Each structure stands twice: as C-alpha cells, then as structure tokens.
Tab-separated table of C-alpha atoms in Angstrom:
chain	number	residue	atom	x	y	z
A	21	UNK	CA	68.909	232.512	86.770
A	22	UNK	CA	70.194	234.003	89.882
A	23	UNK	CA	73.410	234.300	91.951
A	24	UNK	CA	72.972	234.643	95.660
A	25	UNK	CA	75.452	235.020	98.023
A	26	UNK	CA	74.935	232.786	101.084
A	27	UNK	CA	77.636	231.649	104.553
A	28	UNK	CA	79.028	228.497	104.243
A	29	UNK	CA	78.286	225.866	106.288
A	30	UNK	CA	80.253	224.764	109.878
A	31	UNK	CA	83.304	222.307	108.311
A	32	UNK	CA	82.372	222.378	105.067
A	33	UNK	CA	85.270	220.573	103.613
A	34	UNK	CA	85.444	217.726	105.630
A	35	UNK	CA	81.571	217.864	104.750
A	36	UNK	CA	82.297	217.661	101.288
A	37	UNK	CA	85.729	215.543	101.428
A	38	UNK	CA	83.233	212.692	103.532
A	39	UNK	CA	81.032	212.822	100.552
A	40	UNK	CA	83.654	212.213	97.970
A	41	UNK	CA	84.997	215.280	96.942
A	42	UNK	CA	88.792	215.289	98.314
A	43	UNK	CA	89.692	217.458	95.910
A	44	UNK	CA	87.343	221.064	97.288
A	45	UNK	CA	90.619	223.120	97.750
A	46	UNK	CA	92.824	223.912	93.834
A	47	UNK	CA	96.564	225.243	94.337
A	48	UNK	CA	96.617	228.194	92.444
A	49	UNK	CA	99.722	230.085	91.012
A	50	UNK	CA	100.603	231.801	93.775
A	51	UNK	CA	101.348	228.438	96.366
A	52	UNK	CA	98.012	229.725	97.547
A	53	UNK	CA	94.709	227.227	98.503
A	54	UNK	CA	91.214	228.303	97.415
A	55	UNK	CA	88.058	226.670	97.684
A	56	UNK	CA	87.560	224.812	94.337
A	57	UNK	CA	84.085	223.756	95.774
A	58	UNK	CA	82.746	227.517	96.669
A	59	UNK	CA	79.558	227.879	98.551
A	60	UNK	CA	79.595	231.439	99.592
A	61	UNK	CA	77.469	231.421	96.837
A	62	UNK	CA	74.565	229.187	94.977
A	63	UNK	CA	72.299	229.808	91.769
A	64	UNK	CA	68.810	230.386	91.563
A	65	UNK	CA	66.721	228.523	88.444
A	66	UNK	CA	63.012	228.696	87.956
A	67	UNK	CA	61.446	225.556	87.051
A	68	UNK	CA	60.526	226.665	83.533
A	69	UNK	CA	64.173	228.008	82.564
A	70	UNK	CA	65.290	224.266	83.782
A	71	UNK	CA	62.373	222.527	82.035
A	72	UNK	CA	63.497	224.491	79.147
A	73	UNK	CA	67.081	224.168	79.371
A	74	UNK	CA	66.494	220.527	79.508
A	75	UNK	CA	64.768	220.342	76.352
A	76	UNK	CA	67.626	222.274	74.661
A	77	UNK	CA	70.389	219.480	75.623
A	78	UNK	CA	68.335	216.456	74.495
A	79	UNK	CA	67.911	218.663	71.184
A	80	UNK	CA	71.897	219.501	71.190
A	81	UNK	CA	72.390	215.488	72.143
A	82	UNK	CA	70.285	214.438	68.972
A	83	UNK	CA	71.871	216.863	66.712
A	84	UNK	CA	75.305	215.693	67.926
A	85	UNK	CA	74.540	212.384	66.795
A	86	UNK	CA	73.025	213.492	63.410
A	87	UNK	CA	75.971	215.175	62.842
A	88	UNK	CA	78.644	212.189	64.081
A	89	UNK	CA	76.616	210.195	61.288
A	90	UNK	CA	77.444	212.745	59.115
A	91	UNK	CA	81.402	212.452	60.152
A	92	UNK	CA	81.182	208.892	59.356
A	93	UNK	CA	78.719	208.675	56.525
A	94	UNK	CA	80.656	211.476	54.869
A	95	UNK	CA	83.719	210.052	55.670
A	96	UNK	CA	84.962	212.535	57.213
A	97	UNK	CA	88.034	211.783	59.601
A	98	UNK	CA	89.993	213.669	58.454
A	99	UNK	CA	88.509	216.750	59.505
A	100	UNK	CA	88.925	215.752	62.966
A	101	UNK	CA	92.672	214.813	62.683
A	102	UNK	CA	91.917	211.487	62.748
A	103	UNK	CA	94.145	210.504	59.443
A	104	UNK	CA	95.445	207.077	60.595
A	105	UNK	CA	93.122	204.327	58.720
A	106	UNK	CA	92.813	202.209	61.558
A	107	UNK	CA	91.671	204.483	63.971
A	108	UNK	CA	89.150	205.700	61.303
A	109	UNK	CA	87.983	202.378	60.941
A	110	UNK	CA	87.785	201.376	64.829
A	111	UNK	CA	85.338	204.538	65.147
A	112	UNK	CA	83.095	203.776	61.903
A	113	UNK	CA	82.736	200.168	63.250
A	114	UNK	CA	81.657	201.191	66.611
A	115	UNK	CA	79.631	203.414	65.298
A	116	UNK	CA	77.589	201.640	63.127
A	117	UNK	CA	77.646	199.135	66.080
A	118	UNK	CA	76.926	201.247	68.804
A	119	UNK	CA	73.793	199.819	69.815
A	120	UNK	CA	76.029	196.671	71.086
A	121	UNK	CA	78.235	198.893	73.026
A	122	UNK	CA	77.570	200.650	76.360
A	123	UNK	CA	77.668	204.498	76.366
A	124	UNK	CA	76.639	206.227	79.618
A	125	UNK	CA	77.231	210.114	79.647
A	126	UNK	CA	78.714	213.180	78.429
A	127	UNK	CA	78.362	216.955	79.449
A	128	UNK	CA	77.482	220.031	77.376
A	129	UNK	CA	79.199	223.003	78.295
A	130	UNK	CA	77.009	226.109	77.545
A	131	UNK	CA	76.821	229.618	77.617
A	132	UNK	CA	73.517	230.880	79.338
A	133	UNK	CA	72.220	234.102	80.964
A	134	UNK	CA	68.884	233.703	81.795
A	135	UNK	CA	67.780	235.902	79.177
A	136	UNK	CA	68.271	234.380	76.111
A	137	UNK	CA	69.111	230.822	74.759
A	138	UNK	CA	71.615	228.954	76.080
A	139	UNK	CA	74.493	228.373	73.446
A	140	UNK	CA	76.278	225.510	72.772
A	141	UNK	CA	80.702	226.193	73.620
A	142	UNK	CA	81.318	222.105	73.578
A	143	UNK	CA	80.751	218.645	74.317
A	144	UNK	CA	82.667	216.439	76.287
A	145	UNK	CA	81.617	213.076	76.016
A	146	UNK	CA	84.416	210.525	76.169
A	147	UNK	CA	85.817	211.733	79.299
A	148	UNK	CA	83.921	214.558	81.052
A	149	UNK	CA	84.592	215.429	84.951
A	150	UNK	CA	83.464	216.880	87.931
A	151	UNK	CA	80.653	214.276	87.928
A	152	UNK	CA	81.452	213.968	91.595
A	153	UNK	CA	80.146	217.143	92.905
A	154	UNK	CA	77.490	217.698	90.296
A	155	UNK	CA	75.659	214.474	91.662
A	156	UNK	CA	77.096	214.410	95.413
A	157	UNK	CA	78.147	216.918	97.462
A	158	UNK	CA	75.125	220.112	95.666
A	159	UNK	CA	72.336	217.374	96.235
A	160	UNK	CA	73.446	217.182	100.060
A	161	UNK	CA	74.349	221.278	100.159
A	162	UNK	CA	70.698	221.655	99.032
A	163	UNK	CA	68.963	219.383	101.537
A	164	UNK	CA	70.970	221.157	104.355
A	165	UNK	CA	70.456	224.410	103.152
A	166	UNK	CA	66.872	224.265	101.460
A	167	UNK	CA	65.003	221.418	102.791
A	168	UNK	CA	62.227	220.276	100.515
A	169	UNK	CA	63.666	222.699	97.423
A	170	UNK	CA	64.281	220.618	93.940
A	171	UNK	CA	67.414	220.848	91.985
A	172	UNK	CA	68.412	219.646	88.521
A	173	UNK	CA	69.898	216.471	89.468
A	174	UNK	CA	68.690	213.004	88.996
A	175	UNK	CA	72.195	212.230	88.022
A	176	UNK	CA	72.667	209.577	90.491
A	177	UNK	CA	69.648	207.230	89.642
A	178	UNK	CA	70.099	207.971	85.868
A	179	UNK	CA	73.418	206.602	86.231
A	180	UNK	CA	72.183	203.304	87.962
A	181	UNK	CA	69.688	202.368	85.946
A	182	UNK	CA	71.476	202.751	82.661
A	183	UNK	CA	74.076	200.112	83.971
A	184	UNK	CA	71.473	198.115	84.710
A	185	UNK	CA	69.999	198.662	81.365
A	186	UNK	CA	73.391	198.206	79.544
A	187	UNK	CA	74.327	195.293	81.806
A	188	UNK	CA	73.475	192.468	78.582
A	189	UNK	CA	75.853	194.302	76.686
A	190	UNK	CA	78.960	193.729	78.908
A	191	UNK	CA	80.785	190.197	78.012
A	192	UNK	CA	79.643	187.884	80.659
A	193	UNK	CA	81.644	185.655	83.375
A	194	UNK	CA	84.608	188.898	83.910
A	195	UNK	CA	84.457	191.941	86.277
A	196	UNK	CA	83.885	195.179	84.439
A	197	UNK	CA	87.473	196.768	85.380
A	198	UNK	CA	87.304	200.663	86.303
A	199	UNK	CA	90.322	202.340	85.332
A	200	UNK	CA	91.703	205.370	86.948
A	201	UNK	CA	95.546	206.999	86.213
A	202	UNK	CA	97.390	207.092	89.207
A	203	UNK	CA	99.153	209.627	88.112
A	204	UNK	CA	96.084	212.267	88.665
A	205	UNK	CA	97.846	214.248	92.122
A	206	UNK	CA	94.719	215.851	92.705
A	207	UNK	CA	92.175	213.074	92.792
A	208	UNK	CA	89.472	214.229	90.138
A	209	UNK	CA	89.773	211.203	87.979
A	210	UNK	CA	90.195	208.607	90.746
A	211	UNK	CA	87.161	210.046	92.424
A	212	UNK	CA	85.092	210.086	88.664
A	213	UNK	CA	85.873	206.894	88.281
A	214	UNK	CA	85.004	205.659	92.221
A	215	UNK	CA	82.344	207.249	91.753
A	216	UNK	CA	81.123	205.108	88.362
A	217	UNK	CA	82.254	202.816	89.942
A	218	UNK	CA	79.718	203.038	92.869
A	219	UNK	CA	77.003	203.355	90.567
A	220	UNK	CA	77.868	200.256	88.508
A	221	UNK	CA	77.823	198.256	91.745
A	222	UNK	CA	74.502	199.486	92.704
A	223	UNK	CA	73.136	198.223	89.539
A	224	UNK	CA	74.304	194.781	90.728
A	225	UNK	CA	77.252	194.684	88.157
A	226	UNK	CA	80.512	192.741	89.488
A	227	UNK	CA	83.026	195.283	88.879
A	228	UNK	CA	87.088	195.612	89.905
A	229	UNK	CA	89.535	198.815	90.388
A	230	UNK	CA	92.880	199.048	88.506
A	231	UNK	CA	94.983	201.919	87.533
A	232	UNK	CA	96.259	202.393	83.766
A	233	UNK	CA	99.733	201.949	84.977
A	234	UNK	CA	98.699	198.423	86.032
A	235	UNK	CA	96.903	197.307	82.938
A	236	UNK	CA	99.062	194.572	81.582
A	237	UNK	CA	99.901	192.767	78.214
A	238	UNK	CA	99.989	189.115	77.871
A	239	UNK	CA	102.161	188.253	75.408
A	240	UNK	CA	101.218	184.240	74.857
A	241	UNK	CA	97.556	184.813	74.829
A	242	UNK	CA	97.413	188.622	72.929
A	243	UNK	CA	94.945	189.827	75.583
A	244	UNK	CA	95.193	192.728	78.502
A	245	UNK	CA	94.922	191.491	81.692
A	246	UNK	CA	94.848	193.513	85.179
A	247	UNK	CA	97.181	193.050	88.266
A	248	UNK	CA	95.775	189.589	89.505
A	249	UNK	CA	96.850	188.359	85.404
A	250	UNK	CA	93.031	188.175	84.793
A	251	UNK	CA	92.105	189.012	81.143
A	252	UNK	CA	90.123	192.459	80.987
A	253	UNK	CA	87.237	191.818	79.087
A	254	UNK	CA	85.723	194.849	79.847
A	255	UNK	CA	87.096	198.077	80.881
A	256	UNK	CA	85.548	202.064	81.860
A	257	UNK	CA	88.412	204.328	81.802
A	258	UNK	CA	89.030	207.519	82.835
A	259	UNK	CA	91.335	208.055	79.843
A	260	UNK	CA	90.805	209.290	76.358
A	261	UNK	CA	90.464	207.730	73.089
A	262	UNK	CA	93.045	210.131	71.532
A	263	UNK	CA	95.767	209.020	73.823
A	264	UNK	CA	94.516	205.225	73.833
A	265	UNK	CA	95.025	204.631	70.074
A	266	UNK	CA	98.322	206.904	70.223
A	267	UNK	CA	100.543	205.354	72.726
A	268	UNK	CA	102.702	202.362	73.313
A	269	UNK	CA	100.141	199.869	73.525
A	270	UNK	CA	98.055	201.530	71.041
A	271	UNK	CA	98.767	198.374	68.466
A	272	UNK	CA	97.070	196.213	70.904
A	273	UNK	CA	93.936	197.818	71.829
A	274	UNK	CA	92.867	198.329	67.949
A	275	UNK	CA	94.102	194.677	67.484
A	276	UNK	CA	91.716	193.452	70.637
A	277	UNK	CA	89.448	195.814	70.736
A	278	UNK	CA	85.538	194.557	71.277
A	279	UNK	CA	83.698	196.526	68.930
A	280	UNK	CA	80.146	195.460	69.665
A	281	UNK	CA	79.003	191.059	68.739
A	282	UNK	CA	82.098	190.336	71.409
A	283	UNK	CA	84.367	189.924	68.698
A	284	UNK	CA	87.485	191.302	70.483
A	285	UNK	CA	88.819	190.608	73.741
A	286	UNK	CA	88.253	194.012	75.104
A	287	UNK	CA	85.668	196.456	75.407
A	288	UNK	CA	86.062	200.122	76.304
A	289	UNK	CA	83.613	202.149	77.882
A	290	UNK	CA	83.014	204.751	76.802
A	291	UNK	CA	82.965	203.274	73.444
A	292	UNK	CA	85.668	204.223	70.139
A	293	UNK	CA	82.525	206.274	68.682
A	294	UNK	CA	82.675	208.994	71.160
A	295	UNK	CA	85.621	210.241	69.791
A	296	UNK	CA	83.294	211.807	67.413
A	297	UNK	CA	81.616	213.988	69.850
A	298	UNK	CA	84.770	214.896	72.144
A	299	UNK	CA	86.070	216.796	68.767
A	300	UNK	CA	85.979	220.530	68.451
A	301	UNK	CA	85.498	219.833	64.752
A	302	UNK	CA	82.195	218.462	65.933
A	303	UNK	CA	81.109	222.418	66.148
A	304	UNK	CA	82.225	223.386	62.698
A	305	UNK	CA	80.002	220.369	61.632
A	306	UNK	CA	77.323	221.031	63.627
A	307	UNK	CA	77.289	224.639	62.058
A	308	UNK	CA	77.222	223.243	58.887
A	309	UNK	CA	74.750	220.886	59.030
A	310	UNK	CA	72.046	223.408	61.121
A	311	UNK	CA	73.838	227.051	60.721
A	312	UNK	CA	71.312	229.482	62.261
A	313	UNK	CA	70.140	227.322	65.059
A	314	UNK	CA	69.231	229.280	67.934
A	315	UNK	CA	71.557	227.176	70.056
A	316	UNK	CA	74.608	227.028	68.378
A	317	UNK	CA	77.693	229.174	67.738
A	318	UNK	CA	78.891	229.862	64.049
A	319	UNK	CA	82.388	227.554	63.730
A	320	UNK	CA	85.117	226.769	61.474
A	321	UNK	CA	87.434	224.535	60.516
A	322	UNK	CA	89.232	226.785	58.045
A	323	UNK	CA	89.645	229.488	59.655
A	324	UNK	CA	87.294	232.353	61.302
A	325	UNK	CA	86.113	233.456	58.571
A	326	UNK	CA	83.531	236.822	59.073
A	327	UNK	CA	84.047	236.170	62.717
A	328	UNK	CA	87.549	238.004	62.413
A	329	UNK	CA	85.992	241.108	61.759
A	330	UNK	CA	82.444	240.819	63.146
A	331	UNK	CA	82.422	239.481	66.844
A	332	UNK	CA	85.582	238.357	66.980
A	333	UNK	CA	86.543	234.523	67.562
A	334	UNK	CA	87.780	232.016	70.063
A	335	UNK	CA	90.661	228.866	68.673
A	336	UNK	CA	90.107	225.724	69.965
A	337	UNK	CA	92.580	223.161	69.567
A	338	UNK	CA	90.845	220.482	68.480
A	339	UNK	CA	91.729	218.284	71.366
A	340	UNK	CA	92.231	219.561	75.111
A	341	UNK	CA	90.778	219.979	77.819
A	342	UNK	CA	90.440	222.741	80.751
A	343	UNK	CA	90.753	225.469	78.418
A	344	UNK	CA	94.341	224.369	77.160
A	345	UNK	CA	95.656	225.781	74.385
A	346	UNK	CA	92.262	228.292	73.895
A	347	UNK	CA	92.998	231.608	72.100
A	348	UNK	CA	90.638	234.859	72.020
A	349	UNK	CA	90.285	236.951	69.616
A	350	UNK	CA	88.715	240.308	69.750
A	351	UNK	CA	87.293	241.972	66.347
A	352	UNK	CA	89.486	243.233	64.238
A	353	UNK	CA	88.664	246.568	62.555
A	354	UNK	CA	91.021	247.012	59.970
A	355	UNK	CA	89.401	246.244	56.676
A	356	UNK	CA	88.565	242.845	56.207
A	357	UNK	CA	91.472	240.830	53.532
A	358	UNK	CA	90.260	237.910	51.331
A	359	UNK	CA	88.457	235.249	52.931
A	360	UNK	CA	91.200	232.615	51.434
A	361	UNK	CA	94.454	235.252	52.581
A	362	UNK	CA	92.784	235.416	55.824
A	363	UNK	CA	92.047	232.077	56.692
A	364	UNK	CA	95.939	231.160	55.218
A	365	UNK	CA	97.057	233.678	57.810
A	366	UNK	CA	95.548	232.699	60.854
A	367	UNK	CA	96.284	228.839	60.043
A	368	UNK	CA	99.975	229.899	59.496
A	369	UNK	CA	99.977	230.396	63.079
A	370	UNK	CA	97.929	228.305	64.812
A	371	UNK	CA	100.684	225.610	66.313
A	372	UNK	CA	98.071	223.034	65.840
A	373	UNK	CA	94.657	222.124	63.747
A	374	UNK	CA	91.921	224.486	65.548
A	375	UNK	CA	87.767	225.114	65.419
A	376	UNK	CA	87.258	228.698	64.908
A	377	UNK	CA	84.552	229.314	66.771
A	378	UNK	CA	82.085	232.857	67.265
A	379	UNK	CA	83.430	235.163	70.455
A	380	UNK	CA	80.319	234.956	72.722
A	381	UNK	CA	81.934	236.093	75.986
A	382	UNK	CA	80.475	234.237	78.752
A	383	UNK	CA	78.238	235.866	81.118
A	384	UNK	CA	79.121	237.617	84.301
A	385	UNK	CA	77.400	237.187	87.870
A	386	UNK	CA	78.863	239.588	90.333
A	387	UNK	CA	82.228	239.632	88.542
A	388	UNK	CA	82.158	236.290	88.135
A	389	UNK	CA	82.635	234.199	84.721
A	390	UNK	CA	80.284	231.514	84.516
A	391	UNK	CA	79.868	228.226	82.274
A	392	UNK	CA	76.997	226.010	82.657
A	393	UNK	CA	77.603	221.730	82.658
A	394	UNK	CA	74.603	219.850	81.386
A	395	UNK	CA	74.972	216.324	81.584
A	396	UNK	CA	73.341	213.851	79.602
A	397	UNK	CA	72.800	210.179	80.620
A	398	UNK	CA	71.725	207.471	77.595
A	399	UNK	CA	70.816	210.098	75.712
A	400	UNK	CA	68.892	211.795	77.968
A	401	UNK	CA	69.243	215.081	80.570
A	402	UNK	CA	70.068	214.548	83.794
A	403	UNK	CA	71.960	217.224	85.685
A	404	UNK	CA	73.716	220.528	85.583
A	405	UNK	CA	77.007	221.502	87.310
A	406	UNK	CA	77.977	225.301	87.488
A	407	UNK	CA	81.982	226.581	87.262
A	408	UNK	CA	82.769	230.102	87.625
A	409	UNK	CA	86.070	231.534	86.699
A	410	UNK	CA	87.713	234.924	87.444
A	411	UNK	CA	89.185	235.135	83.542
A	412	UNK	CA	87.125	234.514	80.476
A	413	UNK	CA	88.381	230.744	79.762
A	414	UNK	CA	86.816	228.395	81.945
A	415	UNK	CA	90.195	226.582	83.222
A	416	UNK	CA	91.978	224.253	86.026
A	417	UNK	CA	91.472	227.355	88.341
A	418	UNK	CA	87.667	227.489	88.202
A	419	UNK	CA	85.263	226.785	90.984
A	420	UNK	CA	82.259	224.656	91.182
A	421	UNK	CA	79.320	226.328	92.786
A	422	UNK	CA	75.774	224.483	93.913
A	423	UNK	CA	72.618	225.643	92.478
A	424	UNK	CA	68.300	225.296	93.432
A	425	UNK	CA	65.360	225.566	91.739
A	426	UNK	CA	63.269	227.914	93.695
C-alpha cells in the first residue's frame, strides 16, 4: 500500500459531477470549498495485499453474523440500547427470518498500513455511504489514468446481480419504492440511493423514487402509501432503523412491517436485522466472542477497562455516524484505580451509552489520516473506498481518494 501523488485531470469535477458525484466539493469551516473527491493523489495495492484483504472482510462479515446470533440468541438488546420490547422483537423476527428478506450491502471501516493486519474500527451496514464514488467515478479515474490496470471494484455488477437474485423475495405486483430525505443539502443520500436505484433497474426490477417527507399514512386502510396514494409494499431507504422505529410514525411501521412470509404490508430494505450490525456494541461483542483475533480491536461496553492505562481508548457513541460524538483518549499514567471505580468514572461522564474501544491511531500517508471502506455485497467482498482526513477522526470533512492495483 502506496500513496502517490499524481495532476488531476482537465475538468475534473464536471468529470465526476457527469458521473454522479455532485457532491466532489465539502464546505468546510472556514466558508471555504475543497475537493471532497481529491485526485492529486491515488493508492497503490498489490494484488496479494487485496486478495488478502478480501479474505479478511468475508472473515469479519461471518463473524459479524455469528456474533448478531449471539445478540439475539443471548437476548441481548439491551446491550445495544435497544430496551423497547417491540423493537427487540421486530429485530429477533427478522432475524430468524432473514433468509425471506433482502439484504444487499454494508461497509467495514478498517485500519490498515500495509504492514500488518488490517483492524476492524466498525461496520456500517444499515445505511453506509459514499457508494457513489467507490463504484463510479475511481473505476472511470482508473481507466483514464491507467488503462488496462485492475482495481478492487466489482461493486457495480455485485450490486446487479444480487437484485436479481433477491428479486423473489420482494412482494410482487408493486414498485420497489427508493427512498431518499430531501432534506440531505449536499446530495450524498439522494445520489446513494439514485444510484441503488440504477442498479435495481438494471436487474429488471420495476422500481419508483419518493422522498421520506412524501411517504404517506392511510388512515382507512392502515398501510403507507407514496405520493400517487399507491400502497408501498416495498421500500429501500436511505434512512436508519434507529430513527425509523423512534419517530412519529414509528407505531405504524412496527404495526405493518413485512418481516419475511409477506405478512405485513411493508418491507424495508435493508431489513430490521441490520440494526444488529450498525451497533458499536457489535465490537464489544465481537471482542468477546473471539478476543485475540488478529483483526479486531479489544472493546467495551463497560467501560475501557486496561485500555485507560495501556494504549489508551477511543468512545463511541453507540449510534452516529461521521465521527459524531467520538472521544480520544490518550493513556493515562497515573496509577491505574479499580477496574469497577474506573469504569463508574468514565460512564459518569459519558453523555450517552458508549463502546470503549482500543486507541489504534490510524495510519498516516504523507500527513495524511487514512481509513480504509470495504464493502461487502450478499455477504461477499466487493470493493474498497479510501477517505483521508487531516485530524485523527475520520469525519464530514474527509476526502475520498481513488486507488489501483499495480
């Protein structure tokens, strides 16, 4: 793993904006524009360290799902500060049912170097972004830039055919509704979800566009139903589970919701299950259930632990996104107090439940802080997107930059 520094190419953000990324510019702090989508530079991966990093995320994927069994076998719900019964039982249903309900992707964040093994930070996999430019705008870079070169990308045909595999499983005679907020100013979601979108049609699945503003409720019939008063039988949104079964309507999509056998009137993609794996307590459990393992970080749900006065630790709220609410922590050398007075002190302050997970400061190329995306499609690799940040928390001022294998 290499970082090269290369020119951009002639125009290229209307390049990039015609290929579906309107977004390649982020307003930072300062009223300032920067590229969000940065070529002045591009990442070098052997074939071996990809074959290799490839096997790691369909191990990570596998263990994930071992250890969401493990949530729900255990019930454990709690531990992911999901306390309200319903919800609980929404998410064990689908579970145990998830082989009725369509799941497409997720993305493993990781820390890598190219020395040692990569190391799992999280998984997003209820509603993970910047698909667009990990399966767009680099495979295009590359062909203009390294003709005949290979890249970790199949992204876009993975994405087809598991539509077309999942296609039986969507409630027949209805459009499968793609759901974007129209409150998202910058365009990120709307273009994720164009982008599914896209896909879904290639796979020769009738689909529709709607925002979540203009998903309705039909009182007389009990059912949602989009802006032409059609009922929504099926739904992908851009939108996460935590907010869906916490907000006005939230009564009505446990009360409708198509859990797998069409027994509701609507089905979400992705499905309630993924909730599971879009935790941060998903680490702690993962460390519990393999500690040692090569790929993973130690975590907590109780607190840091050793970590406080070993290698430090990082807080994760438990739900966020973009780095929100993340805390470091560097090692503190004063002698260590008892495990139970220490974890009661840091919980004191923590403003809201957290995973306490091992300080392994990401890796630096030229300055820069970088993060690694894998993304997973049914179950299986399919792509990697790389963000570089100037501070150690990968946040809404990151940029995405294109890599090769060479």
């Amino acid at each position: 793993m290499k970082r090269r520094t290369i020119e951009p190419r002639p125009d290229w953000q209307r390049t990039v904006e015609a290929q579906g990324l309107i977004y390649p510019l982020t307003r930072h702090p300062d009223d300032s524009l920067r590229p969000y989508w940065d070529e002045s530079a591009y990442y070098v991966f052997s074939l071996p360290e990809v074959e290799a990093l490839e096997e790691t995320v369909e191990e990570l994927h596998r263990m994930c799902l071992a250890a969401a069994d493990h949530i729900v076998t255990a019930n454990r719900f709690a531990d992911l500060g999901i306390t309200d019964p319903r919800i609980a039982a929404a998410v064990a249903e689908a579970w145990h049912r998830r082989a009725e309900l369509p799941s497409v992707y997720g993305r493993f964040d990781l820390r890598y170097d190219g020395t040692g093994p990569a190391k799992l930070i999280e998984y997003n996999a209820d509603t993970p972004t910047s698909l667009v430019e990990a399966a767009s705008p680099q495979w295009f870079w590359m062909e203009d830039r390294f003709p005949g070169a290979d890249q970790w990308n199949s992204l876009h045909e993975r994405l087809i055919a598991a539509w077309q595999k999942q296609a039986a499983l969507l409630p027949p005679g209805s459009p499968l509704h793609f759901a974007h907020s129209a409150a998202d100013e910058l365009g990120e979601d709307l273009m994720t979800v164009a982008y599914l979108k896209e896909t879904a049609e290639q796979a020769g699945l009738d689909t529709d566009w709607i925002s979540v503003e203009e998903i309705g409720w039909d009182p007389l019939s009990g059912r949602f139903v989009d802006n032409q008063l059609r009922f929504i039988r099926s739904c992908f949104k851009l939108y996460p589970w935590e907010w869906l079964t916490t907000d006005e309507f939230a009564d009505h999509v446990l009360d409708t919701l198509d859990n797998g056998g069409g027994t509701g009137s609507t089905l979400w993609i992705e499905p309630a299950w993924k909730m599971l794996l879009s935790n941060k307590a998903l680490l702690a459990v993962l460390w519990e259930l393999y500690p040692d393992h090569p790929n993973l970080l130690p975590a907590y749900l109780d607190g840091p632990r050793e970590l406080a006065h070993t290698t430090g630790y990082v807080a994760k709220p438990l739900l966020g996104r973009e780095g929100a609410g993340v805390t470091i922590h560097e090692p503190d050398t004063a002698p260590a107090p008892s495990a139970a007075s220490a974890a009661t002190s840091v919980l004191a302050s923590a403003e809201e439940p957290c995973c306490y997970q091992e300080l392994a400061p990401l890796p630096t190329f030229d300055g820069n802080h970088v993060v690694l995306g894998a993304w997973v499609v049914e179950n299986e690799s399919a792509g990697l997107g790389i963000r570089e940040s100037a501070g150690p928390i990968t946040d809404e001022y990151a940029r995405f930059l294109p890599h090769v294998i060479l």
